[in-house]
PDB file of N, CA and C in Angstrom:
ATOM      1  N   MET A  31     141.960  46.365  19.446  1.00  0.00           N
ATOM      2  CA  MET A  31     142.724  47.145  20.390  1.00  0.00           C
ATOM      3  C   MET A  31     142.630  46.561  21.799  1.00  0.00           C
ATOM      4  N   LEU A  32     141.489  46.014  22.170  1.00  0.00           N
ATOM      5  CA  LEU A  32     141.344  45.425  23.502  1.00  0.00           C
ATOM      6  C   LEU A  32     141.425  43.906  23.462  1.00  0.00           C
ATOM      7  N   GLN A  33     142.184  43.375  22.532  1.00  0.00           N
ATOM      8  CA  GLN A  33     142.254  41.934  22.368  1.00  0.00           C
ATOM      9  C   GLN A  33     142.944  41.264  23.557  1.00  0.00           C
ATOM     10  N   TRP A  34     143.861  41.907  24.228  1.00  0.00           N
ATOM     11  CA  TRP A  34     144.585  41.327  25.352  1.00  0.00           C
ATOM     12  C   TRP A  34     143.750  41.324  26.630  1.00  0.00           C
ATOM     13  N   TYR A  35     142.726  42.096  26.703  1.00  0.00           N
ATOM     14  CA  TYR A  35     141.979  42.283  27.944  1.00  0.00           C
ATOM     15  C   TYR A  35     141.292  41.016  28.450  1.00  0.00           C
ATOM     16  N   PRO A  36     140.629  40.195  27.628  1.00  0.00           N
ATOM     17  CA  PRO A  36     140.007  38.974  28.146  1.00  0.00           C
ATOM     18  C   PRO A  36     141.004  37.972  28.701  1.00  0.00           C
ATOM     19  N   ASN A  37     142.247  37.985  28.235  1.00  0.00           N
ATOM     20  CA  ASN A  37     143.243  37.078  28.785  1.00  0.00           C
ATOM     21  C   ASN A  37     143.518  37.359  30.253  1.00  0.00           C
ATOM     22  N   HIS A  38     143.465  38.602  30.638  1.00  0.00           N
ATOM     23  CA  HIS A  38     143.678  38.947  32.035  1.00  0.00           C
ATOM     24  C   HIS A  38     142.540  38.421  32.903  1.00  0.00           C
ATOM     25  N   PHE A  39     141.329  38.412  32.364  1.00  0.00           N
ATOM     26  CA  PHE A  39     140.215  37.823  33.102  1.00  0.00           C
ATOM     27  C   PHE A  39     140.400  36.325  33.272  1.00  0.00           C
ATOM     28  N   ARG A  40     140.901  35.662  32.243  1.00  0.00           N
ATOM     29  CA  ARG A  40     141.128  34.216  32.334  1.00  0.00           C
ATOM     30  C   ARG A  40     142.217  33.890  33.341  1.00  0.00           C
ATOM     31  N   ILE A  41     143.269  34.669  33.354  1.00  0.00           N
ATOM     32  CA  ILE A  41     144.377  34.427  34.275  1.00  0.00           C
ATOM     33  C   ILE A  41     143.970  34.738  35.711  1.00  0.00           C
ATOM     34  N   GLY A  42     143.196  35.777  35.900  1.00  0.00           N
ATOM     35  CA  GLY A  42     142.834  36.200  37.245  1.00  0.00           C
ATOM     36  C   GLY A  42     141.578  35.569  37.805  1.00  0.00           C
ATOM     37  N   ALA A  43     140.924  34.713  37.062  1.00  0.00           N
ATOM     38  CA  ALA A  43     139.658  34.136  37.529  1.00  0.00           C
ATOM     39  C   ALA A  43     139.862  33.211  38.728  1.00  0.00           C
ATOM     40  N   ALA A  44     140.905  32.403  38.723  1.00  0.00           N
ATOM     41  CA  ALA A  44     141.133  31.472  39.830  1.00  0.00           C
ATOM     42  C   ALA A  44     141.437  32.195  41.141  1.00  0.00           C
ATOM     43  N   PRO A  45     142.302  33.217  41.172  1.00  0.00           N
ATOM     44  CA  PRO A  45     142.485  33.950  42.430  1.00  0.00           C
ATOM     45  C   PRO A  45     141.243  34.701  42.891  1.00  0.00           C
ATOM     46  N   VAL A  46     140.424  35.146  41.953  1.00  0.00           N
ATOM     47  CA  VAL A  46     139.182  35.822  42.339  1.00  0.00           C
ATOM     48  C   VAL A  46     138.239  34.836  43.023  1.00  0.00           C
ATOM     49  N   VAL A  47     138.156  33.618  42.505  1.00  0.00           N
ATOM     50  CA  VAL A  47     137.330  32.591  43.153  1.00  0.00           C
ATOM     51  C   VAL A  47     137.887  32.257  44.530  1.00  0.00           C
ATOM     52  N   THR A  48     139.211  32.233  44.664  1.00  0.00           N
ATOM     53  CA  THR A  48     139.833  31.972  45.959  1.00  0.00           C
ATOM     54  C   THR A  48     139.508  33.086  46.952  1.00  0.00           C
ATOM     55  N   MET A  49     139.539  34.326  46.511  1.00  0.00           N
ATOM     56  CA  MET A  49     139.171  35.433  47.401  1.00  0.00           C
ATOM     57  C   MET A  49     137.689  35.385  47.748  1.00  0.00           C
ATOM     58  N   ALA A  50     136.869  34.941  46.801  1.00  0.00           N
ATOM     59  CA  ALA A  50     135.440  34.822  47.071  1.00  0.00           C
ATOM     60  C   ALA A  50     135.173  33.762  48.134  1.00  0.00           C
ATOM     61  N   MET A  51     136.019  32.722  48.196  1.00  0.00           N
ATOM     62  CA  MET A  51     135.888  31.711  49.258  1.00  0.00           C
ATOM     63  C   MET A  51     135.986  32.362  50.631  1.00  0.00           C
ATOM     64  N   VAL A  52     136.956  33.234  50.782  1.00  0.00           N
ATOM     65  CA  VAL A  52     137.167  33.895  52.068  1.00  0.00           C
ATOM     66  C   VAL A  52     135.986  34.791  52.409  1.00  0.00           C
ATOM     67  N   VAL A  53     135.486  35.522  51.435  1.00  0.00           N
ATOM     68  CA  VAL A  53     134.352  36.427  51.677  1.00  0.00           C
ATOM     69  C   VAL A  53     133.103  35.635  52.060  1.00  0.00           C
ATOM     70  N   VAL A  54     132.834  34.541  51.357  1.00  0.00           N
ATOM     71  CA  VAL A  54     131.666  33.709  51.671  1.00  0.00           C
ATOM     72  C   VAL A  54     131.809  33.092  53.061  1.00  0.00           C
ATOM     73  N   ALA A  55     133.018  32.678  53.424  1.00  0.00           N
ATOM     74  CA  ALA A  55     133.229  32.091  54.745  1.00  0.00           C
ATOM     75  C   ALA A  55     133.005  33.112  55.849  1.00  0.00           C
ATOM     76  N   ILE A  56     133.480  34.321  55.657  1.00  0.00           N
ATOM     77  CA  ILE A  56     133.299  35.358  56.680  1.00  0.00           C
ATOM     78  C   ILE A  56     131.832  35.739  56.806  1.00  0.00           C
ATOM     79  N   ILE A  57     131.161  35.939  55.684  1.00  0.00           N
ATOM     80  CA  ILE A  57     129.738  36.283  55.724  1.00  0.00           C
ATOM     81  C   ILE A  57     128.926  35.128  56.291  1.00  0.00           C
ATOM     82  N   GLY A  58     129.254  33.908  55.898  1.00  0.00           N
ATOM     83  CA  GLY A  58     128.529  32.744  56.413  1.00  0.00           C
ATOM     84  C   GLY A  58     128.692  32.558  57.904  1.00  0.00           C
ATOM     85  N   ARG A  59     129.873  32.842  58.414  1.00  0.00           N
ATOM     86  CA  ARG A  59     130.098  32.718  59.868  1.00  0.00           C
ATOM     87  C   ARG A  59     129.344  33.789  60.628  1.00  0.00           C
ATOM     88  N   MET A  60     129.246  34.983  60.033  1.00  0.00           N
ATOM     89  CA  MET A  60     128.539  36.066  60.724  1.00  0.00           C
ATOM     90  C   MET A  60     127.032  35.836  60.716  1.00  0.00           C
ATOM     91  N   VAL A  61     126.491  35.305  59.626  1.00  0.00           N
ATOM     92  CA  VAL A  61     125.039  35.167  59.498  1.00  0.00           C
ATOM     93  C   VAL A  61     124.558  33.887  60.175  1.00  0.00           C
ATOM     94  N   LEU A  62     124.933  32.742  59.651  1.00  0.00           N
ATOM     95  CA  LEU A  62     124.517  31.439  60.198  1.00  0.00           C
ATOM     96  C   LEU A  62     125.681  30.454  60.090  1.00  0.00           C
ATOM     97  N   PRO A  63     126.393  30.194  61.176  1.00  0.00           N
ATOM     98  CA  PRO A  63     127.512  29.247  61.088  1.00  0.00           C
ATOM     99  C   PRO A  63     127.022  27.846  60.724  1.00  0.00           C
ATOM    100  N   GLY A  64     127.619  27.264  59.714  1.00  0.00           N
ATOM    101  CA  GLY A  64     127.288  25.914  59.294  1.00  0.00           C
ATOM    102  C   GLY A  64     126.061  25.784  58.429  1.00  0.00           C
ATOM    103  N   ALA A  65     125.456  26.883  58.016  1.00  0.00           N
ATOM    104  CA  ALA A  65     124.267  26.813  57.169  1.00  0.00           C
ATOM    105  C   ALA A  65     124.651  26.327  55.775  1.00  0.00           C
ATOM    106  N   SER A  66     123.831  25.449  55.222  1.00  0.00           N
ATOM    107  CA  SER A  66     124.155  24.868  53.917  1.00  0.00           C
ATOM    108  C   SER A  66     124.111  25.909  52.806  1.00  0.00           C
ATOM    109  N   PHE A  67     123.386  27.004  53.017  1.00  0.00           N
ATOM    110  CA  PHE A  67     123.320  28.072  52.027  1.00  0.00           C
ATOM    111  C   PHE A  67     124.698  28.675  51.789  1.00  0.00           C
ATOM    112  N   PHE A  68     125.526  28.739  52.827  1.00  0.00           N
ATOM    113  CA  PHE A  68     126.868  29.285  52.690  1.00  0.00           C
ATOM    114  C   PHE A  68     127.922  28.205  52.491  1.00  0.00           C
ATOM    115  N   MET A  69     127.580  26.948  52.750  1.00  0.00           N
ATOM    116  CA  MET A  69     128.570  25.885  52.626  1.00  0.00           C
ATOM    117  C   MET A  69     128.687  25.366  51.192  1.00  0.00           C
ATOM    118  N   TRP A  70     127.574  25.295  50.457  1.00  0.00           N
ATOM    119  CA  TRP A  70     127.667  24.723  49.112  1.00  0.00           C
ATOM    120  C   TRP A  70     128.532  25.555  48.182  1.00  0.00           C
ATOM    121  N   PRO A  71     128.559  26.901  48.263  1.00  0.00           N
ATOM    122  CA  PRO A  71     129.501  27.614  47.385  1.00  0.00           C
ATOM    123  C   PRO A  71     130.959  27.308  47.745  1.00  0.00           C
ATOM    124  N   LEU A  72     131.217  27.072  49.033  1.00  0.00           N
ATOM    125  CA  LEU A  72     132.578  26.732  49.424  1.00  0.00           C
ATOM    126  C   LEU A  72     132.983  25.363  48.893  1.00  0.00           C
ATOM    127  N   PHE A  73     132.067  24.401  48.967  1.00  0.00           N
ATOM    128  CA  PHE A  73     132.391  23.070  48.462  1.00  0.00           C
ATOM    129  C   PHE A  73     132.529  23.067  46.940  1.00  0.00           C
ATOM    130  N   ALA A  74     131.837  23.945  46.257  1.00  0.00           N
ATOM    131  CA  ALA A  74     131.907  24.001  44.798  1.00  0.00           C
ATOM    132  C   ALA A  74     133.085  24.839  44.302  1.00  0.00           C
ATOM    133  N   SER A  75     133.675  25.638  45.162  1.00  0.00           N
ATOM    134  CA  SER A  75     134.704  26.563  44.696  1.00  0.00           C
ATOM    135  C   SER A  75     136.029  25.889  44.374  1.00  0.00           C
ATOM    136  N   LEU A  76     136.439  24.884  45.131  1.00  0.00           N
ATOM    137  CA  LEU A  76     137.720  24.241  44.832  1.00  0.00           C
ATOM    138  C   LEU A  76     137.690  23.491  43.497  1.00  0.00           C
ATOM    139  N   PRO A  77     136.640  22.718  43.188  1.00  0.00           N
ATOM    140  CA  PRO A  77     136.604  22.140  41.835  1.00  0.00           C
ATOM    141  C   PRO A  77     136.537  23.200  40.734  1.00  0.00           C
ATOM    142  N   LEU A  78     135.923  24.331  41.012  1.00  0.00           N
ATOM    143  CA  LEU A  78     135.891  25.415  40.033  1.00  0.00           C
ATOM    144  C   LEU A  78     137.290  25.967  39.795  1.00  0.00           C
ATOM    145  N   VAL A  79     138.064  26.146  40.849  1.00  0.00           N
ATOM    146  CA  VAL A  79     139.439  26.624  40.698  1.00  0.00           C
ATOM    147  C   VAL A  79     140.261  25.612  39.897  1.00  0.00           C
ATOM    148  N   LEU A  80     140.072  24.329  40.181  1.00  0.00           N
ATOM    149  CA  LEU A  80     140.777  23.296  39.433  1.00  0.00           C
ATOM    150  C   LEU A  80     140.380  23.322  37.955  1.00  0.00           C
ATOM    151  N   ALA A  81     139.102  23.493  37.685  1.00  0.00           N
ATOM    152  CA  ALA A  81     138.638  23.560  36.294  1.00  0.00           C
ATOM    153  C   ALA A  81     139.203  24.788  35.578  1.00  0.00           C
ATOM    154  N   LEU A  82     139.310  25.903  36.269  1.00  0.00           N
ATOM    155  CA  LEU A  82     139.887  27.095  35.651  1.00  0.00           C
ATOM    156  C   LEU A  82     141.359  26.889  35.311  1.00  0.00           C
ATOM    157  N   HIS A  83     142.088  26.191  36.173  1.00  0.00           N
ATOM    158  CA  HIS A  83     143.489  25.917  35.871  1.00  0.00           C
ATOM    159  C   HIS A  83     143.634  24.914  34.725  1.00  0.00           C
ATOM    160  N   ILE A  84     142.755  23.947  34.657  1.00  0.00           N
ATOM    161  CA  ILE A  84     142.787  23.012  33.529  1.00  0.00           C
ATOM    162  C   ILE A  84     142.479  23.754  32.229  1.00  0.00           C
ATOM    163  N   TYR A  85     141.543  24.694  32.289  1.00  0.00           N
ATOM    164  CA  TYR A  85     141.242  25.502  31.105  1.00  0.00           C
ATOM    165  C   TYR A  85     142.471  26.294  30.653  1.00  0.00           C
ATOM    166  N   LEU A  86     143.219  26.856  31.616  1.00  0.00           N
ATOM    167  CA  LEU A  86     144.422  27.596  31.240  1.00  0.00           C
ATOM    168  C   LEU A  86     145.484  26.682  30.628  1.00  0.00           C
ATOM    169  N   LEU A  87     145.530  25.429  31.103  1.00  0.00           N
ATOM    170  CA  LEU A  87     146.485  24.484  30.523  1.00  0.00           C
ATOM    171  C   LEU A  87     146.106  24.100  29.089  1.00  0.00           C
ATOM    172  N   VAL A  88     144.819  24.007  28.819  1.00  0.00           N
ATOM    173  CA  VAL A  88     144.353  23.605  27.494  1.00  0.00           C
ATOM    174  C   VAL A  88     144.397  24.776  26.508  1.00  0.00           C
ATOM    175  N   ASP A  89     144.059  25.956  26.983  1.00  0.00           N
ATOM    176  CA  ASP A  89     143.992  27.126  26.111  1.00  0.00           C
ATOM    177  C   ASP A  89     145.399  27.609  25.781  1.00  0.00           C
ATOM    178  N   ASP A  90     145.715  27.707  24.505  1.00  0.00           N
ATOM    179  CA  ASP A  90     147.039  28.151  24.090  1.00  0.00           C
ATOM    180  C   ASP A  90     147.145  29.670  23.948  1.00  0.00           C
ATOM    181  N   ASN A  91     146.038  30.357  23.858  1.00  0.00           N
ATOM    182  CA  ASN A  91     146.074  31.794  23.604  1.00  0.00           C
ATOM    183  C   ASN A  91     146.397  32.609  24.840  1.00  0.00           C
ATOM    184  N   THR A  92     146.078  32.103  26.008  1.00  0.00           N
ATOM    185  CA  THR A  92     146.244  32.887  27.223  1.00  0.00           C
ATOM    186  C   THR A  92     147.698  32.958  27.651  1.00  0.00           C
ATOM    187  N   MET A  93     148.316  31.815  27.858  1.00  0.00           N
ATOM    188  CA  MET A  93     149.723  31.749  28.249  1.00  0.00           C
ATOM    189  C   MET A  93     150.272  30.409  27.791  1.00  0.00           C
ATOM    190  N   SER A  94     151.564  30.254  27.890  1.00  0.00           N
ATOM    191  CA  SER A  94     152.140  28.977  27.473  1.00  0.00           C
ATOM    192  C   SER A  94     151.762  27.889  28.477  1.00  0.00           C
ATOM    193  N   ARG A  95     151.849  26.660  28.052  1.00  0.00           N
ATOM    194  CA  ARG A  95     151.451  25.553  28.925  1.00  0.00           C
ATOM    195  C   ARG A  95     152.378  25.421  30.113  1.00  0.00           C
ATOM    196  N   LEU A  96     153.646  25.699  29.932  1.00  0.00           N
ATOM    197  CA  LEU A  96     154.585  25.625  31.053  1.00  0.00           C
ATOM    198  C   LEU A  96     154.274  26.700  32.087  1.00  0.00           C
ATOM    199  N   ASP A  97     153.968  27.905  31.636  1.00  0.00           N
ATOM    200  CA  ASP A  97     153.584  28.972  32.560  1.00  0.00           C
ATOM    201  C   ASP A  97     152.290  28.624  33.287  1.00  0.00           C
ATOM    202  N   ALA A  98     151.334  28.068  32.559  1.00  0.00           N
ATOM    203  CA  ALA A  98     150.068  27.675  33.183  1.00  0.00           C
ATOM    204  C   ALA A  98     150.280  26.546  34.181  1.00  0.00           C
ATOM    205  N   LEU A  99     151.204  25.638  33.890  1.00  0.00           N
ATOM    206  CA  LEU A  99     151.499  24.549  34.817  1.00  0.00           C
ATOM    207  C   LEU A  99     152.121  25.081  36.099  1.00  0.00           C
ATOM    208  N   PHE A 100     153.091  25.973  35.980  1.00  0.00           N
ATOM    209  CA  PHE A 100     153.698  26.555  37.180  1.00  0.00           C
ATOM    210  C   PHE A 100     152.688  27.386  37.968  1.00  0.00           C
ATOM    211  N   TYR A 101     151.841  28.091  37.261  1.00  0.00           N
ATOM    212  CA  TYR A 101     150.785  28.878  37.905  1.00  0.00           C
ATOM    213  C   TYR A 101     149.848  27.963  38.697  1.00  0.00           C
ATOM    214  N   ALA A 102     149.483  26.833  38.104  1.00  0.00           N
ATOM    215  CA  ALA A 102     148.612  25.877  38.796  1.00  0.00           C
ATOM    216  C   ALA A 102     149.338  25.228  39.971  1.00  0.00           C
ATOM    217  N   LEU A 103     150.609  24.908  39.806  1.00  0.00           N
ATOM    218  CA  LEU A 103     151.361  24.275  40.889  1.00  0.00           C
ATOM    219  C   LEU A 103     151.563  25.200  42.080  1.00  0.00           C
ATOM    220  N   VAL A 104     151.568  26.479  41.854  1.00  0.00           N
ATOM    221  CA  VAL A 104     151.683  27.432  42.955  1.00  0.00           C
ATOM    222  C   VAL A 104     150.315  27.740  43.556  1.00  0.00           C
ATOM    223  N   HIS A 105     149.321  27.967  42.711  1.00  0.00           N
ATOM    224  CA  HIS A 105     148.034  28.432  43.207  1.00  0.00           C
ATOM    225  C   HIS A 105     147.173  27.327  43.815  1.00  0.00           C
ATOM    226  N   LEU A 106     147.173  26.134  43.252  1.00  0.00           N
ATOM    227  CA  LEU A 106     146.290  25.077  43.756  1.00  0.00           C
ATOM    228  C   LEU A 106     146.582  24.663  45.198  1.00  0.00           C
ATOM    229  N   PRO A 107     147.842  24.486  45.618  1.00  0.00           N
ATOM    230  CA  PRO A 107     148.051  24.191  47.051  1.00  0.00           C
ATOM    231  C   PRO A 107     147.622  25.334  47.968  1.00  0.00           C
ATOM    232  N   LEU A 108     147.872  26.566  47.527  1.00  0.00           N
ATOM    233  CA  LEU A 108     147.426  27.706  48.336  1.00  0.00           C
ATOM    234  C   LEU A 108     145.900  27.776  48.395  1.00  0.00           C
ATOM    235  N   ALA A 109     145.254  27.522  47.274  1.00  0.00           N
ATOM    236  CA  ALA A 109     143.791  27.533  47.245  1.00  0.00           C
ATOM    237  C   ALA A 109     143.220  26.412  48.111  1.00  0.00           C
ATOM    238  N   PHE A 110     143.889  25.262  48.129  1.00  0.00           N
ATOM    239  CA  PHE A 110     143.414  24.161  48.967  1.00  0.00           C
ATOM    240  C   PHE A 110     143.493  24.518  50.449  1.00  0.00           C
ATOM    241  N   VAL A 111     144.565  25.150  50.862  1.00  0.00           N
ATOM    242  CA  VAL A 111     144.697  25.561  52.263  1.00  0.00           C
ATOM    243  C   VAL A 111     143.654  26.616  52.603  1.00  0.00           C
ATOM    244  N   ILE A 112     143.471  27.585  51.733  1.00  0.00           N
ATOM    245  CA  ILE A 112     142.459  28.619  51.971  1.00  0.00           C
ATOM    246  C   ILE A 112     141.073  28.004  51.989  1.00  0.00           C
ATOM    247  N   TRP A 113     140.808  27.057  51.085  1.00  0.00           N
ATOM    248  CA  TRP A 113     139.513  26.374  51.042  1.00  0.00           C
ATOM    249  C   TRP A 113     139.253  25.607  52.339  1.00  0.00           C
ATOM    250  N   THR A 114     140.259  24.884  52.817  1.00  0.00           N
ATOM    251  CA  THR A 114     140.103  24.102  54.044  1.00  0.00           C
ATOM    252  C   THR A 114     139.776  24.998  55.234  1.00  0.00           C
ATOM    253  N   PHE A 115     140.532  26.062  55.409  1.00  0.00           N
ATOM    254  CA  PHE A 115     140.266  26.951  56.527  1.00  0.00           C
ATOM    255  C   PHE A 115     138.973  27.734  56.350  1.00  0.00           C
ATOM    256  N   SER A 116     138.577  28.010  55.117  1.00  0.00           N
ATOM    257  CA  SER A 116     137.287  28.679  54.893  1.00  0.00           C
ATOM    258  C   SER A 116     136.131  27.773  55.282  1.00  0.00           C
ATOM    259  N   VAL A 117     136.226  26.485  54.928  1.00  0.00           N
ATOM    260  CA  VAL A 117     135.177  25.538  55.307  1.00  0.00           C
ATOM    261  C   VAL A 117     135.120  25.392  56.825  1.00  0.00           C
ATOM    262  N   ILE A 118     136.271  25.291  57.458  1.00  0.00           N
ATOM    263  CA  ILE A 118     136.303  25.166  58.920  1.00  0.00           C
ATOM    264  C   ILE A 118     135.734  26.419  59.566  1.00  0.00           C
ATOM    265  N   TYR A 119     136.128  27.574  59.080  1.00  0.00           N
ATOM    266  CA  TYR A 119     135.658  28.824  59.683  1.00  0.00           C
ATOM    267  C   TYR A 119     134.159  29.025  59.480  1.00  0.00           C
ATOM    268  N   ALA A 120     133.663  28.760  58.276  1.00  0.00           N
ATOM    269  CA  ALA A 120     132.244  28.962  57.997  1.00  0.00           C
ATOM    270  C   ALA A 120     131.389  27.944  58.728  1.00  0.00           C
ATOM    271  N   ASN A 121     131.952  26.775  59.023  1.00  0.00           N
ATOM    272  CA  ASN A 121     131.193  25.723  59.681  1.00  0.00           C
ATOM    273  C   ASN A 121     131.180  25.886  61.196  1.00  0.00           C
ATOM    274  N   GLY A 122     131.890  26.844  61.716  1.00  0.00           N
ATOM    275  CA  GLY A 122     131.882  27.061  63.145  1.00  0.00           C
ATOM    276  C   GLY A 122     132.975  26.305  63.887  1.00  0.00           C
ATOM    277  N   GLY A 123     134.013  25.899  63.201  1.00  0.00           N
ATOM    278  CA  GLY A 123     135.140  25.242  63.846  1.00  0.00           C
ATOM    279  C   GLY A 123     135.247  23.760  63.576  1.00  0.00           C
ATOM    280  N   ASN A 124     134.294  23.172  62.865  1.00  0.00           N
ATOM    281  CA  ASN A 124     134.331  21.747  62.513  1.00  0.00           C
ATOM    282  C   ASN A 124     134.596  21.615  61.022  1.00  0.00           C
ATOM    283  N   LEU A 125     135.312  20.534  60.649  1.00  0.00           N
ATOM    284  CA  LEU A 125     135.604  20.364  59.236  1.00  0.00           C
ATOM    285  C   LEU A 125     134.374  19.942  58.452  1.00  0.00           C
ATOM    286  N   LEU A 126     133.568  19.042  59.006  1.00  0.00           N
ATOM    287  CA  LEU A 126     132.367  18.604  58.293  1.00  0.00           C
ATOM    288  C   LEU A 126     131.143  18.735  59.157  1.00  0.00           C
TER     289      LEU A 126
END
């Protein structure tokens, strides 16, 4: 009966990681700007989002490959922009 429910978690995992980037950046800026404790999750989040989209492309049960491709083509550029500004914001205004 709840067989469809895990698919929603798979589809929504990448946007949740993207939202977590923003939360970590805001908390990191408030606590210690540029601290490595808050920077490493930001640096690890973009490859995680990419891996989640690759998983959706490989997995046939969640959605079709064409839908997963369009989903990745829309979400990955947006996630990259959010990631870039999150790193800049958490670092105190510097990119690196």
